[in-house]
Amino acid sequence: MNKTNKQSGNIVAIVAMMFLYAMIAFVTNLAAPIGVIWKNQPELMGSNMLGMMGNMMNFLAYLFMGIPAGKLLVKIGYKKTALLAIAVGFAGVLVQYLSGFQSGLAGFGVYLLGAFVSGFSVCMLNTVVNPMLNLLGGGGNRGNQLNLIGGTLNSLSGTLTPMLVGALVGTVTKETAISDVNLVLYIAMAVFAVAYVVLTFTPIADPEMGKATQDTVFEHSPWAFRHCTLGVIGIFVYVGIEIGIPGTLNFYISDTSVKGAGVLGDAAAIGGFVAGTYWLLMLVGRFVAGFIADKVSSRAMMINVSAVAMVLILLAILLSKDTTTSMPVFTGSSFTMVTVPVSALLLVLCGLCTSVMWASIFNLATEGLGKYTAAASGIFMMMVVGGGVLPLIQNLIADKAGYMISYLVPFAALAYLLFYAVWGCKNVNKDIPVD
């Protein structure tokens, strides 16, 4: 393959991976706003923890699929793994749609099954997208830059999903049903169907750099690298932070008891817009970072954003819900001013900080792994289960001690990421052969 053809192939592959990046957020971010509907059903008695169970099932799938997904990359390649993921994603959303034909706990059970199947899909998509963009960019700052640009599209999709669900639902009551958001599920299934057809006819060659085959001899494993092992923990806690902050915030704003703090209008719609604005700021952060990532190291980014996010969350915990402010929220087409607790504004601003964390952790943890990159990616995907575990713990605390106290969970997780950026990300195992 000559240089021109190789560059053209890389561009096509990069565009395809960017599109899949957006699909990941679309499916993942259905869980929290739909959870608002389920938690208000009489059978679930308004439990925040049960409302977050769909999110938990979505991320629990990573625990089972992470390692097999990494092995799929080696066995059938990036493109076939992506096609399989898209087919599974269609099936998962279809099952969630079918849950609307059941009532009570039976319907909730079907919904959880659909969320679990969808989790298999996004796990496989993540396993494909992240290492491929990193390898297509040649690793280092350039690889991180491509992941950040892809993350921008991911955030755009994540921004619109809770807003669309919130706008369709309005105010959640006991009569609100999953069928009220069928339009979103129709869109999701259509996107998967179109993506499958488009990707089938898109020529994508597996990246040559760091490529491993079934004949490759692995003398060690990714666990032999200290910076990779600590990065695996970093991925676990980061995804818990990313999902827990807006997910719990959506519940907080949607809770009718918060209206006493000045939240006016349709609480569920406002909750969706506030959570969506968090994802919008993640988009902004990733977009800006995409232009500077080739000049600013992943480590420097992580140190600064982790420290700032800790300060924002601490202030949000300490401020009373009676301290309110006017906040611009993105409604999908324009900005509207709403009155919310100041804590909500501070938590939304955390989106700017979390925007660069995923790509930076992945970049730091896989640097220098060579042939172990695919296996490491599978391990990272397994640990994305943190996006289900930490928010579940956070909302259990919210049920017992209040919403703001529950934010001690992401605060502690951010403290670990600061430690990783300062000390844990250094590769001290350069003597291990990776070719």
Coordinates of C-alpha atoms in Angstrom, one line a residue:
M1 CA 0.0 0.0 0.0
N2 CA 1.5 3.3 -1.0
K3 CA 1.6 6.3 1.3
T4 CA -1.3 8.2 -0.3
N5 CA -3.7 5.1 -0.2
K6 CA -2.6 4.4 3.4
Q7 CA -3.4 8.0 4.4
S8 CA -6.8 7.9 2.7
G9 CA -7.6 4.6 4.4
N10 CA -6.7 6.1 7.7
I11 CA -9.0 9.0 7.2
V12 CA -11.9 6.7 6.3
A13 CA -11.2 4.6 9.4
I14 CA -10.9 7.7 11.6
V15 CA -14.3 9.0 10.4
A16 CA -16.0 5.6 11.0
M17 CA -14.6 5.4 14.5
M18 CA -15.8 9.0 15.3
F19 CA -19.3 8.0 14.2
L20 CA -19.2 4.9 16.5
Y21 CA -18.0 7.1 19.3
A22 CA -21.3 9.1 19.1
M23 CA -23.3 5.9 19.1
I24 CA -21.7 4.8 22.4
A25 CA -23.0 7.9 24.2
F26 CA -26.5 7.7 22.7
V27 CA -27.1 4.2 24.0
T28 CA -25.4 4.7 27.4
N29 CA -27.2 8.0 28.2
L30 CA -30.6 6.5 27.7
A31 CA -30.4 4.8 31.1
A32 CA -30.5 7.7 33.5
P33 CA -33.4 9.7 32.1
I34 CA -35.4 6.5 31.5
G35 CA -34.6 5.6 35.1
V36 CA -36.5 8.7 36.2
I37 CA -39.6 7.2 34.7
W38 CA -39.1 3.8 36.3
K39 CA -38.3 5.0 39.8
N40 CA -41.6 6.9 39.9
Q41 CA -43.6 3.7 39.2
P42 CA -45.6 2.6 42.3
E43 CA -43.7 -0.7 42.4
L44 CA -40.3 1.0 42.8
M45 CA -41.5 3.5 45.4
G46 CA -39.4 6.4 44.3
S47 CA -36.0 4.7 45.0
N48 CA -33.1 6.4 43.4
M49 CA -31.0 3.3 43.7
L50 CA -33.6 1.2 41.7
G51 CA -33.9 4.1 39.2
M52 CA -30.2 3.7 38.6
M53 CA -30.5 -0.1 38.1
G54 CA -30.8 0.3 34.3
N55 CA -27.5 2.2 34.3
M56 CA -26.0 -0.5 36.5
M57 CA -27.1 -3.3 34.1
N58 CA -25.7 -1.4 31.2
F59 CA -22.3 -1.1 32.8
L60 CA -22.4 -4.6 34.4
A61 CA -22.2 -6.0 30.9
Y62 CA -18.7 -4.6 30.7
L63 CA -17.5 -6.9 33.5
F64 CA -18.5 -9.9 31.4
M65 CA -17.7 -8.6 27.9
G66 CA -14.5 -6.6 28.5
I67 CA -12.0 -9.5 28.1
P68 CA -13.9 -11.3 25.3
A69 CA -14.2 -8.1 23.4
G70 CA -10.4 -7.6 23.5
K71 CA -10.0 -11.2 22.3
L72 CA -12.5 -10.5 19.5
L73 CA -10.2 -7.8 18.1
V74 CA -7.4 -10.3 17.7
K75 CA -9.6 -13.1 16.4
I76 CA -11.9 -11.3 13.9
G77 CA -10.5 -7.8 13.6
Y78 CA -11.8 -4.3 14.3
K79 CA -14.4 -4.0 11.6
K80 CA -16.2 -7.3 12.2
T81 CA -16.1 -6.7 16.0
A82 CA -17.8 -3.3 15.3
L83 CA -20.5 -4.9 13.1
L84 CA -21.2 -7.5 15.7
A85 CA -21.5 -4.7 18.4
I86 CA -24.0 -2.8 16.2
A87 CA -26.2 -5.9 15.7
V88 CA -26.2 -6.6 19.5
G89 CA -27.0 -2.9 20.2
F90 CA -30.0 -3.1 17.9
A91 CA -31.2 -6.1 19.8
G92 CA -30.7 -4.4 23.2
V93 CA -32.7 -1.3 22.3
L94 CA -35.5 -3.6 20.8
V95 CA -35.8 -5.4 24.1
Q96 CA -36.0 -2.1 26.0
Y97 CA -38.8 -1.1 23.6
L98 CA -40.6 -4.4 24.3
S99 CA -40.5 -3.6 28.0
G100 CA -43.2 -1.0 27.4
F101 CA -45.7 -3.8 26.6
Q102 CA -45.3 -5.1 30.2
S103 CA -46.5 -3.5 33.3
G104 CA -45.0 -3.2 36.8
L105 CA -42.0 -5.3 37.9
A106 CA -42.3 -7.6 34.8
G107 CA -41.8 -4.6 32.5
F108 CA -39.0 -3.4 34.7
G109 CA -37.3 -6.8 34.4
V110 CA -37.5 -6.8 30.6
Y111 CA -36.1 -3.2 30.6
L112 CA -33.1 -4.3 32.7
L113 CA -32.5 -7.2 30.3
G114 CA -32.5 -4.8 27.4
A115 CA -30.1 -2.4 29.2
F116 CA -27.8 -5.4 29.9
V117 CA -27.7 -6.5 26.2
S118 CA -27.1 -2.9 25.2
G119 CA -24.2 -2.9 27.6
F120 CA -22.5 -5.7 25.6
S121 CA -22.8 -3.5 22.5
V122 CA -21.3 -0.4 23.9
C123 CA -18.5 -2.4 25.5
M124 CA -17.5 -3.9 22.2
L125 CA -17.8 -0.5 20.4
N126 CA -15.5 1.1 23.1
T127 CA -13.0 -1.8 22.7
V128 CA -12.8 -1.0 19.0
V129 CA -12.9 2.8 19.0
N130 CA -10.3 3.7 21.6
P131 CA -7.3 1.6 20.7
M132 CA -7.9 2.1 17.0
L133 CA -7.9 5.9 17.2
N134 CA -4.9 5.8 19.5
L135 CA -3.0 3.6 17.0
L136 CA -4.2 5.5 13.9
G137 CA -2.8 8.6 15.5
G138 CA 0.5 6.9 16.2
G139 CA 0.1 7.0 20.0
G140 CA 1.4 9.8 22.2
N141 CA -0.2 13.2 22.1
R142 CA -1.6 12.7 18.5
G143 CA -3.4 9.5 19.6
N144 CA -4.8 11.3 22.6
Q145 CA -5.9 14.2 20.3
L146 CA -7.9 11.9 18.0
N147 CA -9.6 10.3 21.0
L148 CA -10.5 13.8 22.3
I149 CA -12.0 14.8 19.0
G150 CA -14.0 11.5 18.9
G151 CA -15.1 12.3 22.5
T152 CA -16.5 15.6 21.2
L153 CA -19.0 13.7 19.0
N154 CA -19.6 11.4 21.9
S155 CA -20.5 14.3 24.1
L156 CA -22.8 15.9 21.5
S157 CA -24.8 12.6 21.4
G158 CA -24.7 12.4 25.2
T159 CA -26.0 16.0 25.4
L160 CA -29.0 15.5 23.2
T161 CA -30.2 12.1 24.6
P162 CA -31.3 13.2 28.1
M163 CA -32.7 16.4 26.7
L164 CA -34.8 14.5 24.2
V165 CA -36.1 12.1 26.8
G166 CA -36.8 14.9 29.2
A167 CA -38.7 17.0 26.6
L168 CA -40.8 14.0 25.7
V169 CA -41.7 13.2 29.3
G170 CA -42.2 16.6 30.8
T171 CA -43.3 16.1 34.4
V172 CA -43.0 12.5 35.6
T173 CA -46.0 11.0 37.3
K174 CA -47.1 7.5 38.2
E175 CA -48.9 7.4 34.9
T176 CA -45.8 8.1 32.9
A177 CA -44.7 5.0 31.0
I178 CA -41.7 3.8 29.0
S179 CA -43.9 4.0 25.9
D180 CA -43.8 7.8 26.3
V181 CA -40.2 7.7 25.0
N182 CA -40.7 5.3 22.2
L183 CA -39.6 8.0 19.7
V184 CA -36.1 7.9 21.3
L185 CA -36.0 4.1 21.0
Y186 CA -37.1 4.2 17.4
I187 CA -34.3 6.6 16.6
A188 CA -31.8 4.4 18.4
M189 CA -32.8 1.3 16.4
A190 CA -32.8 3.3 13.1
V191 CA -29.3 4.6 13.9
F192 CA -28.0 1.1 14.5
A193 CA -29.6 -0.3 11.3
V194 CA -28.1 2.5 9.2
A195 CA -24.7 2.2 10.9
Y196 CA -24.6 -1.5 10.1
V197 CA -25.3 -1.0 6.4
V198 CA -22.8 2.0 6.1
L199 CA -20.0 0.2 8.0
T200 CA -20.5 -2.9 6.0
F201 CA -19.5 -1.1 2.8
T202 CA -16.8 1.1 4.5
P203 CA -13.3 -0.2 3.8
I204 CA -11.4 -0.3 7.1
A205 CA -8.0 -2.0 7.5
D206 CA -6.8 -2.9 11.0
P207 CA -4.0 -0.6 12.2
E208 CA -0.6 -2.1 11.7
M209 CA 1.1 -0.4 14.7
G210 CA 0.8 -2.6 17.8
K211 CA -1.3 -5.2 15.9
A212 CA -1.3 -8.7 17.4
T213 CA -2.5 -11.9 15.9
Q214 CA -3.4 -15.4 17.2
D215 CA 0.2 -16.4 16.4
T216 CA 1.7 -13.6 18.5
V217 CA 3.6 -14.8 21.6
F218 CA 2.8 -13.0 24.8
E219 CA 5.5 -13.5 27.4
H220 CA 3.7 -11.2 29.9
S221 CA 0.3 -9.5 30.2
P222 CA -0.8 -5.9 30.6
W223 CA -1.0 -6.5 34.3
A224 CA 2.8 -6.7 34.3
F225 CA 2.9 -2.9 33.7
R226 CA 2.3 -0.9 36.9
H227 CA 1.1 2.2 35.1
C228 CA -1.4 0.0 33.2
T229 CA -2.7 -1.7 36.3
L230 CA -3.2 1.6 38.2
G231 CA -4.8 3.0 35.0
V232 CA -7.3 0.1 35.0
I233 CA -8.4 1.3 38.5
G234 CA -8.4 4.8 37.1
I235 CA -10.9 3.8 34.3
F236 CA -13.1 2.2 36.9
V237 CA -13.4 5.3 39.1
Y238 CA -13.5 7.7 36.2
V239 CA -16.5 6.2 34.5
G240 CA -18.3 6.2 37.9
I241 CA -17.5 9.9 38.1
E242 CA -18.7 10.7 34.6
I243 CA -22.0 8.9 35.0
G244 CA -22.6 9.5 38.6
I245 CA -22.4 13.3 38.5
P246 CA -25.1 14.0 35.8
G247 CA -27.2 10.9 36.6
T248 CA -27.7 11.8 40.2
L249 CA -28.1 15.4 39.3
N250 CA -30.9 14.5 37.0
F251 CA -32.7 12.7 39.9
Y252 CA -32.0 15.6 42.2
I253 CA -33.5 18.2 39.9
S254 CA -36.4 15.9 38.8
D255 CA -37.3 15.3 42.5
T256 CA -40.4 17.3 43.3
S257 CA -39.0 18.1 46.8
V258 CA -36.3 20.2 45.1
K259 CA -39.0 22.6 43.8
G260 CA -38.8 24.3 47.3
A261 CA -35.3 25.4 46.3
G262 CA -36.7 27.4 43.4
V263 CA -36.9 24.8 40.5
L264 CA -39.9 25.8 38.5
G265 CA -41.8 24.1 35.7
D266 CA -41.6 20.5 34.5
A267 CA -39.0 19.0 36.8
A268 CA -38.1 16.0 34.6
A269 CA -37.7 18.2 31.6
I270 CA -35.5 20.7 33.5
G271 CA -33.5 17.8 35.0
G272 CA -32.9 16.4 31.6
F273 CA -31.8 19.8 30.3
V274 CA -29.5 20.4 33.3
A275 CA -27.9 16.9 32.8
G276 CA -27.7 17.5 29.1
T277 CA -25.9 20.8 29.7
Y278 CA -23.2 18.8 31.7
W279 CA -22.7 16.7 28.6
L280 CA -22.6 19.8 26.5
L281 CA -19.8 21.2 28.6
M282 CA -18.0 17.8 28.1
L283 CA -18.4 18.4 24.4
V284 CA -16.9 21.9 24.7
G285 CA -14.0 20.7 26.8
R286 CA -13.2 17.9 24.4
F287 CA -13.5 20.2 21.4
V288 CA -11.1 22.7 22.9
A289 CA -8.7 20.0 24.2
G290 CA -8.6 18.5 20.7
F291 CA -6.8 21.5 19.5
I292 CA -4.2 21.6 22.3
A293 CA -3.7 17.9 23.1
D294 CA -0.7 17.7 20.7
K295 CA 1.0 20.4 22.8
V296 CA -0.2 19.7 26.4
S297 CA 0.5 16.3 27.9
S298 CA -2.2 13.9 29.1
R299 CA -0.5 14.0 32.5
A300 CA -0.7 17.8 32.8
M301 CA -4.4 17.7 31.8
M302 CA -5.2 15.1 34.4
I303 CA -3.5 16.9 37.2
N304 CA -5.3 20.1 36.6
V305 CA -8.8 18.9 35.8
S306 CA -8.8 16.4 38.8
A307 CA -7.9 19.2 41.2
V308 CA -10.5 21.6 39.9
A309 CA -13.3 19.0 39.9
M310 CA -12.5 18.2 43.5
V311 CA -12.9 21.9 44.4
L312 CA -16.2 22.2 42.5
I313 CA -17.7 19.1 44.1
L314 CA -16.6 20.1 47.6
L315 CA -18.3 23.5 47.2
A316 CA -21.5 21.8 45.9
I317 CA -21.6 19.6 49.0
L318 CA -21.1 22.5 51.4
L319 CA -23.7 24.9 49.9
S320 CA -27.3 24.7 50.9
K321 CA -30.0 23.8 48.3
D322 CA -31.7 27.0 49.3
T323 CA -28.9 29.0 47.7
T324 CA -30.1 29.4 44.2
T325 CA -29.0 31.0 41.0
S326 CA -30.2 31.4 37.4
M327 CA -28.5 29.0 35.1
P328 CA -28.5 28.8 31.3
V329 CA -29.5 25.3 30.2
F330 CA -29.3 24.0 26.6
T331 CA -32.7 22.8 25.4
G332 CA -31.4 21.3 22.2
S333 CA -31.9 24.4 20.0
S334 CA -31.2 27.3 22.3
F335 CA -30.3 28.3 25.9
T336 CA -33.0 29.0 28.5
M337 CA -32.5 30.5 32.0
V338 CA -33.8 28.4 34.8
T339 CA -33.5 28.7 38.6
V340 CA -31.6 25.9 40.2
P341 CA -29.5 25.4 43.4
V342 CA -26.0 26.8 43.0
S343 CA -24.8 23.2 43.7
A344 CA -26.3 22.1 40.5
L345 CA -24.4 24.8 38.5
L346 CA -21.1 23.7 40.2
L347 CA -21.8 20.1 39.3
V348 CA -22.6 20.9 35.7
L349 CA -19.2 22.7 35.5
C350 CA -17.5 19.5 36.3
G351 CA -18.3 18.4 32.8
L352 CA -15.5 20.6 31.6
C353 CA -13.1 18.7 33.8
T354 CA -14.3 15.2 33.1
S355 CA -14.3 15.9 29.3
V356 CA -10.6 15.1 28.9
M357 CA -10.2 12.3 31.5
W358 CA -11.2 9.2 29.5
A359 CA -8.8 9.8 26.6
S360 CA -6.0 11.0 28.9
I361 CA -6.3 7.9 31.2
F362 CA -6.4 5.5 28.3
N363 CA -3.5 7.3 26.6
L364 CA -1.4 7.2 29.8
A365 CA -2.2 3.6 30.7
T366 CA -1.5 2.1 27.2
E367 CA 1.6 4.1 26.4
G368 CA 4.4 1.7 25.6
L369 CA 2.3 -1.5 25.7
G370 CA 2.9 -2.4 22.0
K371 CA 1.4 -5.9 21.3
Y372 CA -0.3 -5.8 24.7
T373 CA -2.6 -2.9 23.7
A374 CA -5.6 -5.0 22.5
A375 CA -5.5 -7.1 25.6
A376 CA -5.2 -4.0 27.8
S377 CA -8.2 -2.5 26.0
G378 CA -10.3 -5.5 26.9
I379 CA -9.3 -5.1 30.6
F380 CA -10.2 -1.4 30.5
M381 CA -13.6 -2.2 29.1
M382 CA -14.2 -4.7 31.8
M383 CA -13.5 -2.0 34.4
V384 CA -16.0 0.4 32.8
V385 CA -18.4 -1.5 35.1
G386 CA -17.4 1.3 37.5
G387 CA -20.0 3.4 35.7
G388 CA -22.6 1.2 37.1
V389 CA -21.1 0.4 40.5
L390 CA -20.2 3.9 41.8
P391 CA -23.5 5.6 40.7
L392 CA -25.4 2.8 42.4
I393 CA -23.4 3.3 45.6
Q394 CA -23.9 7.1 45.3
N395 CA -27.6 6.8 44.9
L396 CA -27.9 4.4 47.8
I397 CA -26.2 7.1 49.9
A398 CA -28.6 9.6 48.3
D399 CA -31.6 7.6 49.5
K400 CA -30.1 7.4 53.1
A401 CA -28.3 10.7 53.6
G402 CA -29.3 13.1 50.8
Y403 CA -28.2 14.0 47.3
M404 CA -25.3 16.3 48.1
I405 CA -23.7 14.0 50.7
S406 CA -23.7 11.3 48.0
Y407 CA -21.2 13.4 46.0
L408 CA -18.5 12.3 48.4
V409 CA -18.3 9.2 46.2
P410 CA -17.1 11.0 43.0
F411 CA -15.0 13.3 45.3
A412 CA -13.0 10.3 46.6
A413 CA -12.7 8.9 43.1
L414 CA -11.3 12.2 41.8
A415 CA -8.7 12.1 44.6
Y416 CA -7.5 8.7 43.2
L417 CA -7.2 10.2 39.7
L418 CA -5.1 13.0 41.0
F419 CA -2.8 10.5 42.6
Y420 CA -2.6 8.5 39.3
A421 CA -1.8 11.6 37.3
V422 CA 0.9 12.8 39.7
W423 CA 2.6 9.4 40.4
G424 CA 0.8 6.3 39.2
C425 CA 1.0 6.9 35.4
K426 CA 4.8 6.6 35.1
N427 CA 5.9 3.6 33.1
V428 CA 8.5 1.8 35.3
N429 CA 8.5 -1.4 33.3
K430 CA 10.2 -0.4 30.1
D431 CA 12.4 -3.5 30.3
I432 CA 9.5 -5.7 29.2
P433 CA 9.6 -6.5 25.4
V434 CA 6.5 -5.2 23.6
D435 CA 7.4 -5.9 20.0

